[in-house]
Coordinates of C-alpha atoms and ligand atoms in Angstrom, one line a residue:
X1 CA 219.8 45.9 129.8
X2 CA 222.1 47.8 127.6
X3 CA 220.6 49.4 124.5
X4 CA 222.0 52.0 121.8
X5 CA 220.6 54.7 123.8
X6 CA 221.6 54.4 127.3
X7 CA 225.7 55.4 127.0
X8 CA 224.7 59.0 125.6
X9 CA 221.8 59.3 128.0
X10 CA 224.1 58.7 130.8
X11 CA 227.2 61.0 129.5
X12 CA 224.0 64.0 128.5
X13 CA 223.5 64.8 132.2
X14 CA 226.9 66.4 132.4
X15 CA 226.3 68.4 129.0
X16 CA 224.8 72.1 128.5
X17 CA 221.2 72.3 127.0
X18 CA 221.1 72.8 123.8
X19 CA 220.1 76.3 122.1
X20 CA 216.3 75.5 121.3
X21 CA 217.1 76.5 117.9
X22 CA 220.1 75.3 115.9
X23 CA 222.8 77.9 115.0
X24 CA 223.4 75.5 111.7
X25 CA 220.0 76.4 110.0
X26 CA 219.9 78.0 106.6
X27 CA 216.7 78.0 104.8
X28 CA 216.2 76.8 101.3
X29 CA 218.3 73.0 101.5
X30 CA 218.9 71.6 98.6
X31 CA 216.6 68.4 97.1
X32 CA 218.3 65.3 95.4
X33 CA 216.0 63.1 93.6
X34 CA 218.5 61.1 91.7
X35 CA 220.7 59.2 91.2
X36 CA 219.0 56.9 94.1
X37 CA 221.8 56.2 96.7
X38 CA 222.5 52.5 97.6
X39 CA 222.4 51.6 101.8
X40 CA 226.1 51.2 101.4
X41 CA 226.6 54.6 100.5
X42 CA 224.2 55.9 102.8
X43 CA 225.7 54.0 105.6
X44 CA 229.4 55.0 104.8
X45 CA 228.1 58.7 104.1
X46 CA 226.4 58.8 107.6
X47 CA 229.0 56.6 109.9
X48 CA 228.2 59.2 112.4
X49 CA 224.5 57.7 113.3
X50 CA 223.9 55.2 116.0
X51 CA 222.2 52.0 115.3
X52 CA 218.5 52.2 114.9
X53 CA 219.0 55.5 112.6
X54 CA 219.2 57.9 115.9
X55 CA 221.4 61.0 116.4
X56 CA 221.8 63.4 119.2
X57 CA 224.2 66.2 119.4
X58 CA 227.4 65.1 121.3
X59 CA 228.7 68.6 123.3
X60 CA 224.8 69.5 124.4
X61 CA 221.2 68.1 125.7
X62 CA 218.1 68.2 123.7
X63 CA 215.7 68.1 126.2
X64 CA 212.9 66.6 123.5
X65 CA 213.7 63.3 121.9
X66 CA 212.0 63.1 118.8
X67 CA 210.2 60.1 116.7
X68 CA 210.3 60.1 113.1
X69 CA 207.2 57.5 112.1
X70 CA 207.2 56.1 108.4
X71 CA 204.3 53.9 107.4
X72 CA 205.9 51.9 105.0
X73 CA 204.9 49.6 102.2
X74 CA 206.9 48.8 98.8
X75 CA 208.7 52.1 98.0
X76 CA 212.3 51.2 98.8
X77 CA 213.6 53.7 96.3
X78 CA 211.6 56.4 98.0
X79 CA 212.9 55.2 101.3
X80 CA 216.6 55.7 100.2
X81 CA 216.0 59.1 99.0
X82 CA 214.1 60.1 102.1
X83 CA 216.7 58.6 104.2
X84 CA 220.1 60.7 102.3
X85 CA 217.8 63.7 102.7
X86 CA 216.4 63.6 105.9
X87 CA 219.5 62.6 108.6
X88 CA 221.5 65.8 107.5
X89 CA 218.4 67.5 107.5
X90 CA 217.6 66.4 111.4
X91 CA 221.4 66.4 112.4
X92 CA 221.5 70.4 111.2
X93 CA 218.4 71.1 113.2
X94 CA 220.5 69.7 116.5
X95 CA 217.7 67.1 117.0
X96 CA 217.9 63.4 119.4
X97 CA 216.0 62.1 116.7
X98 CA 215.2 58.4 115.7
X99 CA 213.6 57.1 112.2
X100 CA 211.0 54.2 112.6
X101 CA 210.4 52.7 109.6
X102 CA 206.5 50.7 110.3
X103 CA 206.7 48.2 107.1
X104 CA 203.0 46.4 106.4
X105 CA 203.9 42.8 105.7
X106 CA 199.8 42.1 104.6
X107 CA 198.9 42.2 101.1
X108 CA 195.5 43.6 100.9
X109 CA 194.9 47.3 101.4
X110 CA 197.3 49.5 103.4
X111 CA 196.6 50.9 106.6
X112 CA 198.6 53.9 107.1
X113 CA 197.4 55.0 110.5
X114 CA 197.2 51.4 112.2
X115 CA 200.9 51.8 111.3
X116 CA 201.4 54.9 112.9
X117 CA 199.4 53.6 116.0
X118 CA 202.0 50.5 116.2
X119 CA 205.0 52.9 116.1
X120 CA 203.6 55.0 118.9
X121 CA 203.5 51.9 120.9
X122 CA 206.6 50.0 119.7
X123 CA 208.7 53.2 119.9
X124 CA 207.8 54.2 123.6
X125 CA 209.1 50.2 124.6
X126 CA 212.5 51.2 123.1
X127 CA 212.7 55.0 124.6
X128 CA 210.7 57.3 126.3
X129 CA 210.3 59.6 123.3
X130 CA 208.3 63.0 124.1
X131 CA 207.1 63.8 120.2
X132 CA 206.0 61.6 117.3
X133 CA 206.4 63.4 113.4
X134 CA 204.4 60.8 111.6
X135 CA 206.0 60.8 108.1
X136 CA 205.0 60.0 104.5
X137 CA 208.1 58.6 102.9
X138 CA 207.5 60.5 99.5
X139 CA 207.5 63.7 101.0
X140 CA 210.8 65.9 101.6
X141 CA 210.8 69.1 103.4
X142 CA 212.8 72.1 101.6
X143 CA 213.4 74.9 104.3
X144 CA 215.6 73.5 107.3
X145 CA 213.7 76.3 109.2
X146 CA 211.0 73.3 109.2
X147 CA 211.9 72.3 112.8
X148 CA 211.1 68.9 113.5
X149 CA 209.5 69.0 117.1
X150 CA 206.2 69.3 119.2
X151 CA 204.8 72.5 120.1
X152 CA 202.0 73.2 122.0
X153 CA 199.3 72.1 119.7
X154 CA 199.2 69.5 117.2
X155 CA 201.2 70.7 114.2
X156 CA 200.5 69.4 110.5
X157 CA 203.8 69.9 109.1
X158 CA 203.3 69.7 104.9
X159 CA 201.6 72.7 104.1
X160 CA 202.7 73.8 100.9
X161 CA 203.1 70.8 98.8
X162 CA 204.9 71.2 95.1
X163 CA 202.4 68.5 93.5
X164 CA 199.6 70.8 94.8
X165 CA 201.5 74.5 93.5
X166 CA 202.5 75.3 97.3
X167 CA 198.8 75.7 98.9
X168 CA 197.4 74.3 101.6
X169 CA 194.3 72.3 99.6
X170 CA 191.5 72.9 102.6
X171 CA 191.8 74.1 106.2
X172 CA 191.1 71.2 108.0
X173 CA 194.2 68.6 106.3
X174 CA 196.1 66.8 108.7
X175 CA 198.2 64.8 106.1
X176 CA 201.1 63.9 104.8
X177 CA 203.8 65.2 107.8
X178 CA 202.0 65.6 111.0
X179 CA 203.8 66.5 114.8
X180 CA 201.8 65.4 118.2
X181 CA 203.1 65.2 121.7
X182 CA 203.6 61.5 122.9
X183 CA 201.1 63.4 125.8
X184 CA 198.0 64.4 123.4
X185 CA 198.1 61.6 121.0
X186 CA 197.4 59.4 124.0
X187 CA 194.7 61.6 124.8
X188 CA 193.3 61.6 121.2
X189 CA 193.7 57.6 121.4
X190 CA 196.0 58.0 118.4
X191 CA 194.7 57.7 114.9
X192 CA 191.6 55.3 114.1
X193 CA 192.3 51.8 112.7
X194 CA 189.0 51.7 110.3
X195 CA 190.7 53.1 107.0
X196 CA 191.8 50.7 105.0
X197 CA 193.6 51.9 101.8
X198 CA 194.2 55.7 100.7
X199 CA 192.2 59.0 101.9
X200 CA 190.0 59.3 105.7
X201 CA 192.0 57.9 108.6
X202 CA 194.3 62.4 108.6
X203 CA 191.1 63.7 108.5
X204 CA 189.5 61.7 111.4
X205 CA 193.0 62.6 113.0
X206 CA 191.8 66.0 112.4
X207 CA 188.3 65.9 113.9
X208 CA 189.9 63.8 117.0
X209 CA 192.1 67.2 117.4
X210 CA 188.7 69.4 117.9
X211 CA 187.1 67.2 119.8
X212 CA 189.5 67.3 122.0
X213 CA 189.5 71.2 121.8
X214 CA 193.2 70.8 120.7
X215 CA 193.7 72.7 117.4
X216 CA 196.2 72.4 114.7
X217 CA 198.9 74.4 114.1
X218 CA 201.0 75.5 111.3
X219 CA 204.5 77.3 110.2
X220 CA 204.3 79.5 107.6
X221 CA 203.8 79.0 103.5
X222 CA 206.9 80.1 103.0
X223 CA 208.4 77.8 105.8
X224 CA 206.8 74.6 105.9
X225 CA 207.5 73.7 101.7
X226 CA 207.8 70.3 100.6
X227 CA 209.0 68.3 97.3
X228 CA 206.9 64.9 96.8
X229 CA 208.2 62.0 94.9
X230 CA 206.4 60.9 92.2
X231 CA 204.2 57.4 92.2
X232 CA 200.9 55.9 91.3
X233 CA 199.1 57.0 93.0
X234 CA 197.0 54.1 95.4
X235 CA 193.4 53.5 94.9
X236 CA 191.4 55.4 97.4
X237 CA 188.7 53.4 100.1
X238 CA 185.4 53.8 98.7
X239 CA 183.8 53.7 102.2
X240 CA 186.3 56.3 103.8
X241 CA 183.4 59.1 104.0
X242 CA 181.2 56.8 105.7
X243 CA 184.2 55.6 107.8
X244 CA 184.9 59.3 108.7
X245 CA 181.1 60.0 109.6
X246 CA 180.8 57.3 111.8
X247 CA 184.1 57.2 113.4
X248 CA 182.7 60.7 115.3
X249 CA 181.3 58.3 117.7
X250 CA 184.5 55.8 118.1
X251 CA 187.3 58.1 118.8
X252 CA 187.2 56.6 122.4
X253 CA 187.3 52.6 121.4
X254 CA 188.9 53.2 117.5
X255 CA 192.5 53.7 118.4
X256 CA 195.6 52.8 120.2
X257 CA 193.1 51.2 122.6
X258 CA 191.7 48.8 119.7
X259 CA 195.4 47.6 118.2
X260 CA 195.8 44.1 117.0
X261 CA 199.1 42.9 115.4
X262 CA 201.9 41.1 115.5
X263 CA 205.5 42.6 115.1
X264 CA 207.5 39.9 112.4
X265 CA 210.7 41.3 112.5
X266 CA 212.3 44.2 114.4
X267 CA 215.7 45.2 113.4
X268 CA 218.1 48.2 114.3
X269 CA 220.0 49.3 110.9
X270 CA 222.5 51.8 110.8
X271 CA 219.9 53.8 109.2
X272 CA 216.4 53.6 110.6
X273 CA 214.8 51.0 113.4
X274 CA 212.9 48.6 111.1
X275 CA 209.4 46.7 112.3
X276 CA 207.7 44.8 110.1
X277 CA 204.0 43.6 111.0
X278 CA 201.1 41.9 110.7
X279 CA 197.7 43.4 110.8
X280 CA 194.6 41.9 112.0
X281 CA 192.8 42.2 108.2
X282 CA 189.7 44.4 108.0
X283 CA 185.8 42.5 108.6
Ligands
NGS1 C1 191.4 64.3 101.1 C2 191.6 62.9 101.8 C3 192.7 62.9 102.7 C4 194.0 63.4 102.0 C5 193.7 64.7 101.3 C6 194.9 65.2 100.5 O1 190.4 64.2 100.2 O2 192.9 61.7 103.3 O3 192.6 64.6 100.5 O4 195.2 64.3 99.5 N1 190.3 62.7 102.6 C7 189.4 61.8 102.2 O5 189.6 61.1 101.2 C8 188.2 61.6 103.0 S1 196.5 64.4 98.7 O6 196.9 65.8 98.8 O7 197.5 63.5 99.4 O8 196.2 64.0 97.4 O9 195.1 63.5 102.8

């Protein structure tokens, strides 16, 4: 079967690795938050991507090929932004990168990490990808340094936040951008499927990672900066603390092991890989 991957894969073998860091980084990149770019400008301004929203550097190997997850929902505008900031942002950093937009088609509360689960598993069909960066579409990193792999350990990306004056608000956060190894979120049976709605399922995510006496890891303050666009803000799940407490005891059955959904509508765009599903509702 052909897909958009396998000509470059083929050519790569006879290619040099690539430097593990980029020789194009700068720093401080700038932020555009309007006006909001239409998908025809987008797609004529990045002609260079292949279909499914993927990019690898043409004259070298990356030996890591890299996920982007969105969990997605409503935010179009906020998807075009992220979009016209984030594939120069990858293609400087010398990345084989692809962006996976995980669209809920329920109405009825979100579920953010079921999402992320089903682009773990839908993903890995496509390409054997070795590191997932699970994404919030509002959220644009500022310092190019940011490099968007897997290292060792578990690495929670957004730590200084502009909405929150640049601090990390409590050890423990796991939000917002997260990087795992397609290796250890297997082992920490992804994220749990229980939170329905804002606030729980990153800090479950969080507890998984000690449990499994894996720890998370950080760039610096100064490094890992983000800008957030602005929404309303959803309505948090009243039962997320008692979700969190009790989910100590399900991290082995409450995960990609426990999935159900059905995938509408799968689409390759110039832009991004698009999968729209259907949850099982919550009990
Ligand atoms: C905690 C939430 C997390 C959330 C974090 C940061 O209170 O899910 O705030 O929020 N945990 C619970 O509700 C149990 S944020 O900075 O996005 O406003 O990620």
């Amino acid at each position: 079967a052909t897909s958009m991957y396998s000509e470059n894969d083929i050519i790569s073998t006879n290619r040099p690795s690539c430097p593990d860091i980029s020789q194009y980084l700068y720093g401080k990149v700038h932020i555009s938050k309007h006006p909001v770019p239409s998908v025809q400008t987008l797609q004529h301004r990045f002609a260079w991507l292949r279909a499914g929203g993927h990019w690898s550097p043409l004259n070298c190997t990356v030996n890591k090929k890299v996920a982007i997850v969105i969990p997605f929902r409503c935010r179009a505008e906020h998807l075009l932004l992220f979009l016209q900031h984030m594939h120069p942002f990858l293609k400087k950093q010398q990345l084989d990168y692809t962006i996976f937009v995980l669209e809920q088609d329920n109405k009825g509360p979100f579920n953010r990490a079921s999402l992320m689960n089903i682009g773990y598993i839908e993903a890995l069909k496509l390409r054997k990808f070795d590191c997932f960066i699970f994404h919030d579409v509002d959220l644009l990193p500022e310092d190019d340094r940011n490099l968007y792999t897997c290292p060792e350990q578990p690495r929670h990306m957004s730590v200084a936040v502009d909405m929150f004056s640049y601090k990390l608000p409590y050890p423990a956060i796991f939000g917002g951008v997260s990087a795992i190894s397609t290796e250890h979120f297997k082992l920490l049976n992804g994220f749990s499927n229980s939170f329905w709605g804002w606030g729980g399922e990153d800090d479950d995510m969080s507890n998984r990672i000690r449990h499994h006496h894996l720890y998370i890891s950080r760039y610096p303050i100064a490094i890992a900066r983000y800008t957030m666009l602005r929404h309303r803000k959803d309505s948090p799940n009243p039962h997320r603390f008692n979700v969190l407490k009790k989910g100590q005891k399900l991290f082995d059955r409450d995960g990609l092991n426990s999935l159900t959904y059905e995938v509408l509508m799968e689409k390759e765009t110039l832009l991004y890989t698009w999968i729209l599903v259907k949850l099982k509702p919550p009990p």
